[in-house]
mmCIF file of C-alpha atoms in Angstrom:
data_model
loop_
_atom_site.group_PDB
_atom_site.id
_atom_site.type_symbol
_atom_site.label_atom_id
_atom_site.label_comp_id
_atom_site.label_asym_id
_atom_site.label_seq_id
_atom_site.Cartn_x
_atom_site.Cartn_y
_atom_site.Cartn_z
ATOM 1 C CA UNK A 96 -25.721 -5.539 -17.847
ATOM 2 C CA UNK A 97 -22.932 -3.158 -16.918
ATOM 3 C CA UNK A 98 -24.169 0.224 -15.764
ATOM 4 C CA UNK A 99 -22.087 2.865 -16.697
ATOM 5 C CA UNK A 100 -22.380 6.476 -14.837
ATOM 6 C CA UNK A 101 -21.134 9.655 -17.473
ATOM 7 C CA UNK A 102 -19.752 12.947 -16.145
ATOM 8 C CA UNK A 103 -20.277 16.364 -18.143
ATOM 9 C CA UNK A 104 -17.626 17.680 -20.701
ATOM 10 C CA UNK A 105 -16.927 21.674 -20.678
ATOM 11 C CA UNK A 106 -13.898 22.167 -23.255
ATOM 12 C CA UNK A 107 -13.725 25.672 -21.430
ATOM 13 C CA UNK A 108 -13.675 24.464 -18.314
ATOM 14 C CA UNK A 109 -11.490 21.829 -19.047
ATOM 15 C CA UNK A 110 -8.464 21.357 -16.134
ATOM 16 C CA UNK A 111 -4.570 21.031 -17.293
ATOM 17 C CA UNK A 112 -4.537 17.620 -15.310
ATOM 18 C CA UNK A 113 -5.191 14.989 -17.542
ATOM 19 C CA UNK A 114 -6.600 12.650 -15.006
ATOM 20 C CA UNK A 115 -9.429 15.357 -14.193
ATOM 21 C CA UNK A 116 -10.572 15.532 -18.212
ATOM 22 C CA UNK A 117 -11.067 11.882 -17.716
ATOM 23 C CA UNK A 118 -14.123 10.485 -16.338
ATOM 24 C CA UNK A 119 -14.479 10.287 -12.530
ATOM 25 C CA UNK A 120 -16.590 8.988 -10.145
ATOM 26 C CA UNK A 121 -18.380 5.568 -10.713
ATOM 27 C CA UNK A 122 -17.475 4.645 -14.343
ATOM 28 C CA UNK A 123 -18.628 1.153 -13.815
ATOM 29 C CA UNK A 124 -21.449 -1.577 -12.115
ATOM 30 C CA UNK A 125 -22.879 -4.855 -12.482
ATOM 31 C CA UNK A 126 -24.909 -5.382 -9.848
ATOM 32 C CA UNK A 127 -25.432 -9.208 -10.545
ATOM 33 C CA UNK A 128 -21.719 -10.053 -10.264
ATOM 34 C CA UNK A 129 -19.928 -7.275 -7.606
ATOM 35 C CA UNK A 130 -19.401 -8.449 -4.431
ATOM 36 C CA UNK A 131 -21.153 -5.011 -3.462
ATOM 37 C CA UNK A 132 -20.870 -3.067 -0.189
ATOM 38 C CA UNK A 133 -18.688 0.068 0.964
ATOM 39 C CA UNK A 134 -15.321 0.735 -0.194
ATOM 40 C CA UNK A 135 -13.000 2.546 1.885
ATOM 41 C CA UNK A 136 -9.799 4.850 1.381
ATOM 42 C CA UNK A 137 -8.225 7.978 2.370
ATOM 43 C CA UNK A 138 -6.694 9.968 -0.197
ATOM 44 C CA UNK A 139 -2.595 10.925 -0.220
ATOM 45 C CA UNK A 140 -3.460 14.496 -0.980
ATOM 46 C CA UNK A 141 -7.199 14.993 1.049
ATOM 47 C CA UNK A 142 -5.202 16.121 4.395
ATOM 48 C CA UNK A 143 -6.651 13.519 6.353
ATOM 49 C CA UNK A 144 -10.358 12.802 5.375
ATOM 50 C CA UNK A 145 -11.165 9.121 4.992
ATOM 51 C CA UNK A 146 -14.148 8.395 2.526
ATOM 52 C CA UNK A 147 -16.509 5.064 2.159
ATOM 53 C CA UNK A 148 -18.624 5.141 -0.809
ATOM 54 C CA UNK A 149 -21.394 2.936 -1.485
ATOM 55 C CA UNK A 150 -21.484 0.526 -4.751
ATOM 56 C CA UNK A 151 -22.993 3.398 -6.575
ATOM 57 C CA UNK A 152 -20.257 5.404 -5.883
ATOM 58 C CA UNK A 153 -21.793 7.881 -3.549
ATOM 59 C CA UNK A 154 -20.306 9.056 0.199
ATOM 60 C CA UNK A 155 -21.131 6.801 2.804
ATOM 61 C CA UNK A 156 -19.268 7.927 5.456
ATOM 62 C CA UNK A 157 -16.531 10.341 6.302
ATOM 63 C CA UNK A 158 -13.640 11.149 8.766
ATOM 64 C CA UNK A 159 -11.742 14.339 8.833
ATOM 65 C CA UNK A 160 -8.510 12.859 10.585
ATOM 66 C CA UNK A 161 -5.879 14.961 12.675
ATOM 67 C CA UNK A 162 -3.017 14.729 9.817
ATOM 68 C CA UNK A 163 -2.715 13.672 6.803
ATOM 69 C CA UNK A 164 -2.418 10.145 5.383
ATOM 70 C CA UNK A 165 0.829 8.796 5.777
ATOM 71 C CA UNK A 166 -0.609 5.626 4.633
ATOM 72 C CA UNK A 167 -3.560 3.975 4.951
ATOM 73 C CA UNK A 168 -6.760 3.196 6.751
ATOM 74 C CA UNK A 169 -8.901 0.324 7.576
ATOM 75 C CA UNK A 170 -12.211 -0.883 9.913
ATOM 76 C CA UNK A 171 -11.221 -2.339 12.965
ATOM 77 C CA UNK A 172 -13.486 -5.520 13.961
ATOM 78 C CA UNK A 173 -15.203 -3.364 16.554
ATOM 79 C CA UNK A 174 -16.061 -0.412 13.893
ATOM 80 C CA UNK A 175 -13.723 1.750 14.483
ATOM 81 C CA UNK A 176 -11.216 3.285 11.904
ATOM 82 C CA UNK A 177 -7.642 2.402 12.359
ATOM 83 C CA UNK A 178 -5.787 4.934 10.531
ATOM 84 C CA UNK A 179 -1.764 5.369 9.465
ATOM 85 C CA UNK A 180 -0.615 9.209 9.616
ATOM 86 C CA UNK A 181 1.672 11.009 8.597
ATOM 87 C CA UNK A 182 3.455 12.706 11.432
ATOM 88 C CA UNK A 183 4.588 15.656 11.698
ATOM 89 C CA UNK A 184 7.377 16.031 13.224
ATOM 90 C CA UNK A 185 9.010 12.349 11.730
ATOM 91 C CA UNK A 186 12.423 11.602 11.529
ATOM 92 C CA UNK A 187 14.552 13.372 8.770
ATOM 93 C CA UNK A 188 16.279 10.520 7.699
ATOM 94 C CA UNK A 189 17.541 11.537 4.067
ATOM 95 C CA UNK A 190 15.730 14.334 1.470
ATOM 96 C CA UNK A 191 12.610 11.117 -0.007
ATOM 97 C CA UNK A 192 11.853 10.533 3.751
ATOM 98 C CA UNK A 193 8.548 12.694 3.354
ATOM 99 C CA UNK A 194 7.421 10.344 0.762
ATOM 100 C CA UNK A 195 6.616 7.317 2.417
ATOM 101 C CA UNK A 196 6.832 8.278 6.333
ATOM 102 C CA UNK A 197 3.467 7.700 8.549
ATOM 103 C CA UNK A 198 4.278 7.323 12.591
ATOM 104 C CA UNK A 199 0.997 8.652 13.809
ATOM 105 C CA UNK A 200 -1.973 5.958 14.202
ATOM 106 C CA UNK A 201 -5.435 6.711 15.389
ATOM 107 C CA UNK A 202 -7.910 4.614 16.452
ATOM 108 C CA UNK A 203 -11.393 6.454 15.826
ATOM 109 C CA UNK A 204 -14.975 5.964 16.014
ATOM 110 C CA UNK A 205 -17.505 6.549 13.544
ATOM 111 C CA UNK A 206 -18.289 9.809 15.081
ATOM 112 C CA UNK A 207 -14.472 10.845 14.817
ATOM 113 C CA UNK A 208 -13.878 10.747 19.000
ATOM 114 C CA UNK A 209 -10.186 9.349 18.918
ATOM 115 C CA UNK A 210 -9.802 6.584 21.370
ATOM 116 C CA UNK A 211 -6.190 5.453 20.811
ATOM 117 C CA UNK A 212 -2.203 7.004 19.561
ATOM 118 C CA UNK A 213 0.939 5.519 18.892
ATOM 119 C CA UNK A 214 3.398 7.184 17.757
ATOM 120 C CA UNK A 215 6.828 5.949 16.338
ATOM 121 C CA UNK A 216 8.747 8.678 14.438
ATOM 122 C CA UNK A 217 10.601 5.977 12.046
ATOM 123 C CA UNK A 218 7.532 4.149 11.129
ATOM 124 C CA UNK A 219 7.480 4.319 7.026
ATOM 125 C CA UNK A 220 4.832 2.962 4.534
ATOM 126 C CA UNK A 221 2.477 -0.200 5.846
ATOM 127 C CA UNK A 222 0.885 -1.381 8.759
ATOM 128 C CA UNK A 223 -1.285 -4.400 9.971
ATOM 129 C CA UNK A 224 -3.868 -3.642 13.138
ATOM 130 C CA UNK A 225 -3.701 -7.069 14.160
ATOM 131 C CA UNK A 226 -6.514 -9.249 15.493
ATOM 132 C CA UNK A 227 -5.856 -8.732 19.474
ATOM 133 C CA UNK A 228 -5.567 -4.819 18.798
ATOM 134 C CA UNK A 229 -1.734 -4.635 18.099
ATOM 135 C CA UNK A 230 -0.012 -3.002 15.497
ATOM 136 C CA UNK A 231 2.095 -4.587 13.221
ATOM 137 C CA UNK A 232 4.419 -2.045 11.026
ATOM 138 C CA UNK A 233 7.741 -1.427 9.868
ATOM 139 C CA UNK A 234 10.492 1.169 11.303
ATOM 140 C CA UNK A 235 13.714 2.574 9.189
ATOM 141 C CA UNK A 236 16.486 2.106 11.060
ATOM 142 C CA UNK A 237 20.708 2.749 10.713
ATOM 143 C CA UNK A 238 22.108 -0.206 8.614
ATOM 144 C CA UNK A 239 25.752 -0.980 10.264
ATOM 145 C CA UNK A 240 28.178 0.809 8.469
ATOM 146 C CA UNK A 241 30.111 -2.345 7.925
ATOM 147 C CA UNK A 242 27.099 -3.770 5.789
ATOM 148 C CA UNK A 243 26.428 -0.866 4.095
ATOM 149 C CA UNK A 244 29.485 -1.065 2.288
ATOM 150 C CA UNK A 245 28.078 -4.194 1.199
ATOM 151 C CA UNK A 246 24.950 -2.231 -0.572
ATOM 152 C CA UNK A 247 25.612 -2.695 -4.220
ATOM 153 C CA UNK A 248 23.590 -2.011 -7.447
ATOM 154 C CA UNK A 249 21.412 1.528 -7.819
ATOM 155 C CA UNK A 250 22.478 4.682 -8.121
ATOM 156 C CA UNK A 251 25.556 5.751 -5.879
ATOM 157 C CA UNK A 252 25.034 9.302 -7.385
ATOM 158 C CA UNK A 253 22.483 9.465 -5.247
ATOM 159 C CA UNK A 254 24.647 8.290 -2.005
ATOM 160 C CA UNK A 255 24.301 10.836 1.502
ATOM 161 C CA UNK A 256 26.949 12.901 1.963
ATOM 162 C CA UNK A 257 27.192 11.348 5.519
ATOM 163 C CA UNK A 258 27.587 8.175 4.419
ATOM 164 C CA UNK A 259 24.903 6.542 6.381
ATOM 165 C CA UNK A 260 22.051 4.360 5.160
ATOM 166 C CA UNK A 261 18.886 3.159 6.617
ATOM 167 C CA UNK A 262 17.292 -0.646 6.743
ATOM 168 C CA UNK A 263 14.182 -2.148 8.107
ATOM 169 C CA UNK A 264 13.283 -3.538 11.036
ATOM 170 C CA UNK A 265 9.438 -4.997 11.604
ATOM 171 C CA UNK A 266 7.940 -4.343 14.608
ATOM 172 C CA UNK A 267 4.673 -5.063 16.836
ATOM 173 C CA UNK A 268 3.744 -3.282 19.380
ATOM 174 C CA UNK A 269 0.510 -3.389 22.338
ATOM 175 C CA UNK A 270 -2.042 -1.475 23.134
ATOM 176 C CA UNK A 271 0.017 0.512 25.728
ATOM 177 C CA UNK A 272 2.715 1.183 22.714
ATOM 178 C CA UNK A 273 5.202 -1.872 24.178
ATOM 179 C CA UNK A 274 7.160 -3.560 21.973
ATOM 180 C CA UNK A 275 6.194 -7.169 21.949
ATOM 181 C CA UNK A 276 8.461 -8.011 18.524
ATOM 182 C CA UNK A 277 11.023 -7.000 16.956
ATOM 183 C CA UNK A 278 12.467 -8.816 13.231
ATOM 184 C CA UNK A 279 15.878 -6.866 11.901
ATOM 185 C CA UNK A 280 16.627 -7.936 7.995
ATOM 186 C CA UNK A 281 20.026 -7.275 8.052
ATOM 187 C CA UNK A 282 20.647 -10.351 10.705
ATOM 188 C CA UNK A 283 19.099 -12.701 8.393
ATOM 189 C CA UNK A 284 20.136 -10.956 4.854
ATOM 190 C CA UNK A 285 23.496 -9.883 3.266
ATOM 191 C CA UNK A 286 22.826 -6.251 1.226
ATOM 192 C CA UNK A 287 25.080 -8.080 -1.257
ATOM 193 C CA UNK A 288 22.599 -10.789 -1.807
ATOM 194 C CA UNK A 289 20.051 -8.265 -2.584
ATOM 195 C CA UNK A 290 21.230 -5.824 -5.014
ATOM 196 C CA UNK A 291 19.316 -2.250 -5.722
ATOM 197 C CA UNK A 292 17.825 -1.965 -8.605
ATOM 198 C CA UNK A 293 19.488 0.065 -11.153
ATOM 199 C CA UNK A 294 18.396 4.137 -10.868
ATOM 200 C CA UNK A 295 16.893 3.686 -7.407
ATOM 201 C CA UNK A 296 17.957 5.393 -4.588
ATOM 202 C CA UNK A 297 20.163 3.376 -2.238
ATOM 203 C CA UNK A 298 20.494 5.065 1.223
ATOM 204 C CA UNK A 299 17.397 2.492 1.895
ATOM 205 C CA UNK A 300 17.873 -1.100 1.875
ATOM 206 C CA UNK A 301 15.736 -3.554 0.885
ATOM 207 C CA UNK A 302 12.437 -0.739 2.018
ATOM 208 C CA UNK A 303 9.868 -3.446 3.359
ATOM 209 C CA UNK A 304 6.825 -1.344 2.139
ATOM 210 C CA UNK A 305 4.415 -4.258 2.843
ATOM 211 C CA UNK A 306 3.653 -6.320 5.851
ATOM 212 C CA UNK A 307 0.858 -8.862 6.613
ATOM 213 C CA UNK A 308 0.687 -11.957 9.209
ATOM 214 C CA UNK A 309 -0.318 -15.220 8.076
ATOM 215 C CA UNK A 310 -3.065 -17.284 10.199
ATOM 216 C CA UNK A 311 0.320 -19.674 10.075
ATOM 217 C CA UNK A 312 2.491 -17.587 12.072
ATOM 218 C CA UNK A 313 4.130 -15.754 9.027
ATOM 219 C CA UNK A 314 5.361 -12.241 8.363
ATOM 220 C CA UNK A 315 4.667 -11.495 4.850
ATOM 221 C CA UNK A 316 7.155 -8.912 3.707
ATOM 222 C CA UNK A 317 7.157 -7.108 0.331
ATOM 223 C CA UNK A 318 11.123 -5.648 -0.147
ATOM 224 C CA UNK A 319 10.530 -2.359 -2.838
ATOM 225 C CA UNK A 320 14.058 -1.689 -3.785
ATOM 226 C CA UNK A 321 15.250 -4.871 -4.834
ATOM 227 C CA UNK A 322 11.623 -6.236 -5.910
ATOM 228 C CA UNK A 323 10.966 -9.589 -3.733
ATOM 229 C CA UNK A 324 8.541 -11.163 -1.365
ATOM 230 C CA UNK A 325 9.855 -12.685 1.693
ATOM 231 C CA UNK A 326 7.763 -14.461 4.383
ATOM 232 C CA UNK A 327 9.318 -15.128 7.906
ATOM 233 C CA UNK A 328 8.913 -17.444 10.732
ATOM 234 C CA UNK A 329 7.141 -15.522 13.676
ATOM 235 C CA UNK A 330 8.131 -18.071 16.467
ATOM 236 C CA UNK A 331 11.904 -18.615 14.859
ATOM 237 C CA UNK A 332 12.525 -15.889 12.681
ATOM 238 C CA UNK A 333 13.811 -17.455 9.689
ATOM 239 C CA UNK A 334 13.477 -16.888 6.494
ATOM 240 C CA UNK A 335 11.360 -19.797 5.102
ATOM 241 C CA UNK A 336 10.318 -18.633 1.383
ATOM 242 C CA UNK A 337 11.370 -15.545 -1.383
ATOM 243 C CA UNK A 338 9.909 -14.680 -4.320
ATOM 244 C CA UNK A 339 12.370 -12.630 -5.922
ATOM 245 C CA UNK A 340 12.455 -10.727 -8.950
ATOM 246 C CA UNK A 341 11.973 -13.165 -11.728
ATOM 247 C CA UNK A 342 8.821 -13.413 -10.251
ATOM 248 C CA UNK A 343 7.393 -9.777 -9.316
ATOM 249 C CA UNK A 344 8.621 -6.368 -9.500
ATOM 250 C CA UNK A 345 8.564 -3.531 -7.502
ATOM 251 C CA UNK A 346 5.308 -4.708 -5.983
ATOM 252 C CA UNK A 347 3.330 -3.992 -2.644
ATOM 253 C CA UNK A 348 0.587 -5.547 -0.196
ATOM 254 C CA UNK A 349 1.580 -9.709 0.062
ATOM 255 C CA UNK A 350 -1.634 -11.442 1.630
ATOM 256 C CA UNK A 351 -2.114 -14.969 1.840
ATOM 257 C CA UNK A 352 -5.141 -16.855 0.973
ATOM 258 C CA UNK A 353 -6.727 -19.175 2.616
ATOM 259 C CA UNK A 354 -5.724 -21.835 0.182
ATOM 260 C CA UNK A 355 -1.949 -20.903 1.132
ATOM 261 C CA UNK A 356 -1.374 -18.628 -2.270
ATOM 262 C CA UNK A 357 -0.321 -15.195 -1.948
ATOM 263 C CA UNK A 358 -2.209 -12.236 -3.649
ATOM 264 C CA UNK A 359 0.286 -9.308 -4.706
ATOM 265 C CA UNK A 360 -0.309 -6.225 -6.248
ATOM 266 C CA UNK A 361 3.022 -5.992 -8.850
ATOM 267 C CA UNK A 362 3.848 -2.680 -10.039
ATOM 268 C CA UNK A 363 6.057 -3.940 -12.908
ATOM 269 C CA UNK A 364 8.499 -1.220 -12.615
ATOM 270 C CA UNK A 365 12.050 -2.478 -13.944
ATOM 271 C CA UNK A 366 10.152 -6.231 -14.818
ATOM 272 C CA UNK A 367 12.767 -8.493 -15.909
ATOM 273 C CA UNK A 368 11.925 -9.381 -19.582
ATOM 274 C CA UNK A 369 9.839 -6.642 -20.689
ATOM 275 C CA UNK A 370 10.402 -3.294 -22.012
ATOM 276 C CA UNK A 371 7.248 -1.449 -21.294
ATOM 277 C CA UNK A 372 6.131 -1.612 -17.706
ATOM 278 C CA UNK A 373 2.444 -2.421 -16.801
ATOM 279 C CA UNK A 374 0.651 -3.953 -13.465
ATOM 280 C CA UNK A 375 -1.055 -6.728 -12.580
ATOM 281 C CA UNK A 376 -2.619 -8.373 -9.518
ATOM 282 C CA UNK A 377 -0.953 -11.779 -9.321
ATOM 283 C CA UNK A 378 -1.090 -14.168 -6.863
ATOM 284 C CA UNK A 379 1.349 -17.534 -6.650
ATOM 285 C CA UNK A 380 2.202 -20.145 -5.349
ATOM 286 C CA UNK A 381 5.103 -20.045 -2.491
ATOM 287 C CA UNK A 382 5.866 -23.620 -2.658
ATOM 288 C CA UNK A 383 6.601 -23.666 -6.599
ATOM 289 C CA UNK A 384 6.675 -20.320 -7.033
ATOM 290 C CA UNK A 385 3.888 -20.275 -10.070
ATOM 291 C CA UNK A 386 1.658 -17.999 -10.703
ATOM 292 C CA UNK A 387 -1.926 -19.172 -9.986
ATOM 293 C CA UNK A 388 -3.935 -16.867 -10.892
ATOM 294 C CA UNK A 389 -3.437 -13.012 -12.346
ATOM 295 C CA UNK A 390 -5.349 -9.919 -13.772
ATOM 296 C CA UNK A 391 -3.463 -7.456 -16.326
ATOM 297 C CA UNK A 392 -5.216 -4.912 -18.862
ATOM 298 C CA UNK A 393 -6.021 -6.298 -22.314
ATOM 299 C CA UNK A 394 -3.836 -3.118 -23.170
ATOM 300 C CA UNK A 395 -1.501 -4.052 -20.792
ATOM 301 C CA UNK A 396 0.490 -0.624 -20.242
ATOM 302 C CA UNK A 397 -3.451 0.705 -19.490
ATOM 303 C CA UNK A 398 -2.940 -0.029 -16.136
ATOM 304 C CA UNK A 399 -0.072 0.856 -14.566
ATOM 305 C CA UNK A 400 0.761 2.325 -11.197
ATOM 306 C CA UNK A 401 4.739 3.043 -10.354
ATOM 307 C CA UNK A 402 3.879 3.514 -7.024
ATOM 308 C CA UNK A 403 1.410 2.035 -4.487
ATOM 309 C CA UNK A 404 -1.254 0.040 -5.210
ATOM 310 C CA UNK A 405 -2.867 -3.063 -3.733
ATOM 311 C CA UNK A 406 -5.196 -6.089 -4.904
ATOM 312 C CA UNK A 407 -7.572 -7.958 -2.048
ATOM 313 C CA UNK A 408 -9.919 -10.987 -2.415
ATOM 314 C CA UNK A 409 -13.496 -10.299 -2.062
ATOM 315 C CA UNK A 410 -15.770 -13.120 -0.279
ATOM 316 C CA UNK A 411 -17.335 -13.740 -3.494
ATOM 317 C CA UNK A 412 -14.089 -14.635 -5.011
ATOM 318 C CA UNK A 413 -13.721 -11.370 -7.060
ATOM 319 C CA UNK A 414 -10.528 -9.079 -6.237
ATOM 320 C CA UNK A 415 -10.453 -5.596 -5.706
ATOM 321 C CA UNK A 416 -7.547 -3.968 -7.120
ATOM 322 C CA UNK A 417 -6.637 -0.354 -6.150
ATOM 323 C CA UNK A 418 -4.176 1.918 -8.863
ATOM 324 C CA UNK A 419 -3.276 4.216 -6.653
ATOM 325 C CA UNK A 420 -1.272 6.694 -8.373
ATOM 326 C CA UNK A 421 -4.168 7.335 -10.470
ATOM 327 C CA UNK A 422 -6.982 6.532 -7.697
ATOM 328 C CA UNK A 423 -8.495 3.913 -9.912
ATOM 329 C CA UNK A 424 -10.472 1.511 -7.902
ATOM 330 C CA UNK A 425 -12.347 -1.350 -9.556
ATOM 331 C CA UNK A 426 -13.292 -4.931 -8.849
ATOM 332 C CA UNK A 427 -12.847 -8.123 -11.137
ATOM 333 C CA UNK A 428 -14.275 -11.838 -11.578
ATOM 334 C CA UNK A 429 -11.687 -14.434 -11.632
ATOM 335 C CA UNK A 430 -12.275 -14.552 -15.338
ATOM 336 C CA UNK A 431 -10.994 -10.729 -15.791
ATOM 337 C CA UNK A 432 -14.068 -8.831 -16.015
ATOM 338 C CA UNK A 433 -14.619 -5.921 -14.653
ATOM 339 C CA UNK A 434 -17.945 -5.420 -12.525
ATOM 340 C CA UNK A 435 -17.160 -2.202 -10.603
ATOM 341 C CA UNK A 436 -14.894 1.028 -11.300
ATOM 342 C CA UNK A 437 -14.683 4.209 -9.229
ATOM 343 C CA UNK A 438 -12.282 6.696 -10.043
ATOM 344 C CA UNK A 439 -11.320 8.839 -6.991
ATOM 345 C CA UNK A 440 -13.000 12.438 -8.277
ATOM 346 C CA UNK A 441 -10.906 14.593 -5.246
ATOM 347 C CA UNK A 442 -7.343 16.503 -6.967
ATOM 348 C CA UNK A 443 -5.384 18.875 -4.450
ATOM 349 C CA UNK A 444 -1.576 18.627 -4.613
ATOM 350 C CA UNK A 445 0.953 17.177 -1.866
ATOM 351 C CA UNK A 446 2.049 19.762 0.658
ATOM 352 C CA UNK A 447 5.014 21.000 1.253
ATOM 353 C CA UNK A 448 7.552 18.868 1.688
ATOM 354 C CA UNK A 449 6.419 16.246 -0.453
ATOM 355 C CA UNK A 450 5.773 18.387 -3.270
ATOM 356 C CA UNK A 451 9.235 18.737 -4.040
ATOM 357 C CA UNK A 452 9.270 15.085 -5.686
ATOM 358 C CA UNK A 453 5.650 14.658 -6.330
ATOM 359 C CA UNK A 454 4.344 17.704 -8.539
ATOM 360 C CA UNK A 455 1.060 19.011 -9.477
ATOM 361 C CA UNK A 456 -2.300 17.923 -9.063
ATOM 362 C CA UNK A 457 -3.544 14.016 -7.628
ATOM 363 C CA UNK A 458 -5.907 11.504 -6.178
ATOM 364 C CA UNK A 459 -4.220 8.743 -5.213
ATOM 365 C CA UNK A 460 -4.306 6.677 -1.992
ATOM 366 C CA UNK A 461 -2.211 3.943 -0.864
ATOM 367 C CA UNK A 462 -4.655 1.020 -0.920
ATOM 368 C CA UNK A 463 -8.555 0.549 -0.561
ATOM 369 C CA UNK A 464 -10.474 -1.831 1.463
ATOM 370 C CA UNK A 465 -14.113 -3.422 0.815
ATOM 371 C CA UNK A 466 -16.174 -4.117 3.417
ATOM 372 C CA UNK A 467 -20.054 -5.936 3.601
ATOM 373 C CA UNK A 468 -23.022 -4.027 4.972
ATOM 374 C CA UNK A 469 -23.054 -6.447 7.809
ATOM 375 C CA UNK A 470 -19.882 -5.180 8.886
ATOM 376 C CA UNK A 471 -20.900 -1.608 8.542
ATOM 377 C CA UNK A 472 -23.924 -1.928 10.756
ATOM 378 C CA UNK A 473 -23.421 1.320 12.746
ATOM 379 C CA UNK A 474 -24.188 3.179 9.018
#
C-alpha cells in the first residue's frame, strides 16, 4: 500500500509561493517496493546546509557548510561529505556567471571538521570525486577569438560588449590540487558544428554542465547550450559517441550503467518535435542511439524542471529522479510507479547576486543522491 503523509491547510496563513501551498515533506512511501535508505542534498538557497532524510522523510543528518551550494554534494567512500561551493570571490566572467559558478570543494566529516580545499575560481556547475580521491570537474575558459566568430545560432542580442566568449575545458586534479588532466572541446569541436539554441545566451559555448567517468575509461559530458551528450576517450581523447539533440534536450547528469546504457535526466527545454516542454529520465543506448528505457508524467508537462535535475539507478533497479527547480525528489520502479516522494519543505530566496535572474522564493538543489544504511554506518 502507498503511505501517504498530509500537511495542514491555513487559507490565512497561506504563502504567495505556490510551491509552499502545495504539499511538502514526504508525500509518498511504499515500503515493500523503495529501495529505502537516506537521501541526500543540499539546497541552492539553504546557504550551505546539507540534509539526509530518512525514507520517512525525517532529518538524518546535517552539515552547515562554509558557503553556499554552488552545486552539489555527495558521500565519499570513507564517509565523508564531498561538497561543491560556491565561491566567493569566483571569476566574473559575464553578468549569468553567478548562476552556475561553484570553485570551492570541501571534504568534511560527519561532525563538520573540514579535512580538505580546492579551489579553482572558473570551476562552473558539476563535479565527480573520483574513486582514488581526485576531482573531476569542469572550468570556463576564453574560447579563441578566431572560433568564436564561428559561434552561430542563439541570441547575439545578448553578445558582451567585449566581444569575448567562454568554452569548457574538463579537468582532474589530485589531492594536493595538481592537475593530472586536462580535455579542451574546442580542439576536438568546431562552434559551427554545434549551433546555440535559439534564445540562449551565447557568450558560453557548448556549457558542459555534466561530467561522469565510465569504469571504461570515458568522460561522459552533457553540453547544455546546444543539448547533446558526448563521451570521450580518457587515454586518447577522442570523441567516440554523441547523442545530439534529436535525442535529448537541454539535459544534465550522463551516467553509464553497468550494462553500457546511459541514464540522463532530459529537461526537454526547446525538444525538437514538441510544443509543450516536459522531463523525463531516459536512458539509451550509445551504440544505436535508442532509448531503452524512460520515465515521463502520465500528464507529461506535470513534471518539468528547466533547469537542473538528475535521475540515478538504485541497487534495486528503481531510479531516483530529482526535479530540482521545484525540489521534488521521488523514486520509481522500472514499470513507472512511484514508491517514494519528498518534496524539499525549506523556501529562502537566492542572495544577492543571483537574485537578479532567479526571483522570489525556492527549494531547489542541483541533484540528490541515495545511499543504503550500510553505507551510512557512522549514523
Amino acid at each position: 500500500m502507498l503511505d501517504t503523509t498530509k500537511g495542514t491547510f491555513d487559507p490565512e496563513q497561506a504563502s504567495a509561493v505556490t510551491l509552499e501551498r502545495r504539499r511538502l515533506g514526504l508525500t509518498a512511501l511504499d515500503r515493500e517496493k523503495s529501495f529505502g535508505g537516506y537521501t541526500l542534498y543540499a539546497r541552492q538557497t539553504g546557504g550551505g546546509v546539507v540534509d539526509m532524510v530518512d525514507v520517512e522523510g525525517r532529518i538524518a543528518h546535517q552539515w552547515q557548510m562554509p558557503v553556499r551550494p554552488g552545486r552539489d554534494a555527495v558521500l565519499l567512500p570513507n564517509g565523508n561529505l564531498g561538497y561543491n561551493g560556491s565561491h566567493a570571490t569566483s571569476a566574473a566572467l559575464y553578468p549569468a556567471w553567478d548562476l552556475w559558478h561553484g570553485g570551492d570543494f570541501y571534504e568534511a566529516t560527519p561532525e563538520g571538521e573540514i579535512v580538505w580545499r580546492h579551489e579553482d575560481i572558473y570551476h562552473h556547475h558539476d563535479a565527480q570525486w573520483l574513486p582514488n580521491g581526485d576531482l573531476l570537474y569542469t572550468v570556463a575558459a576564453e574560447l579563441p577569438a578566431h572560433l568564436a566568430k564561428r559561434i552561430c545560432g542563439g541570441d547575439p542580442r545578448k553578445d558582451g560588449a567585449d566581444g569575448i566568449f567562454q568554452s569548457d575545458i574538463v579537468r582532474q586534479v589530485n589531492r594536493k590540487g595538481e592537475v593530472v588532466w586536462e580535455w579542451c572541446i574546442w580542439d576536438h569541436i568546431d562552434p559551427a558544428d554545434l549551433p546555440v539554441h535559439p534564445i540562449f545566451d551565447r557568450r558560453h559555448w557548448p556549457m558542459i554542465n555534466g561530467v561522469s567517468e565510465t569504469e571504461s575509461g570515458l568522460i561522459l559530458m552533457s553540453l547544455r547550450t546546444t543539448s547533446g551528450v558526448i563521451a570521450v576517450e580518457k587515454a586518447s581523447g577522442r570523441i567516440v559517441w554523441h547523442a545530439g539533440a534529436d535525442l535529448v534536450a537541454q539535459q544534465h547528469t550522463p551516467i553509464m550503467m553497468e550494462g553500457g546504457t546511459v541514464l540522463v535526466f532530459d529537461n526537454g527545454n526547446l525538444r525538437m518535435g514538441s510544443s509543450n516542454p516536459f522531463s523525463r529520465a531516459l536512458e539509451f543506448d550509445p551504440a544505436t542511439m535508442q532509448v531503452t528505457w524512460s520515465y515521463t508524467d502520465p500528464n507529461a508537462p506535470s513534471f518539468f524542471s528547466p533547469f537542473m535535475g538528475s535521475a540515478e539507478r538504485l541497487p534495486n533497479g528503481n531510479t531516483l529522479i530529482c526535479e530540482s527547480a521545484f525540489g521534488r525528489l521521488f523514486e520509481v520502479t522500472p514499470a513507472g510507479e512511484t514508491v517514494w516522494e519528498f518534496v524539499i519543505p525549506d523556501f529562502a530566496e537566492y542572495p544577492a547576486p543571483v537574485n537578479q535572474f532567479i526571483k522570489g522564493s525556492h527549494n531547489g538543489c542541483f541533484r540528490a543522491h541515495r545511499y543504503s544504511a550500510e553505507q551510512v554506518t557512522w549514523l
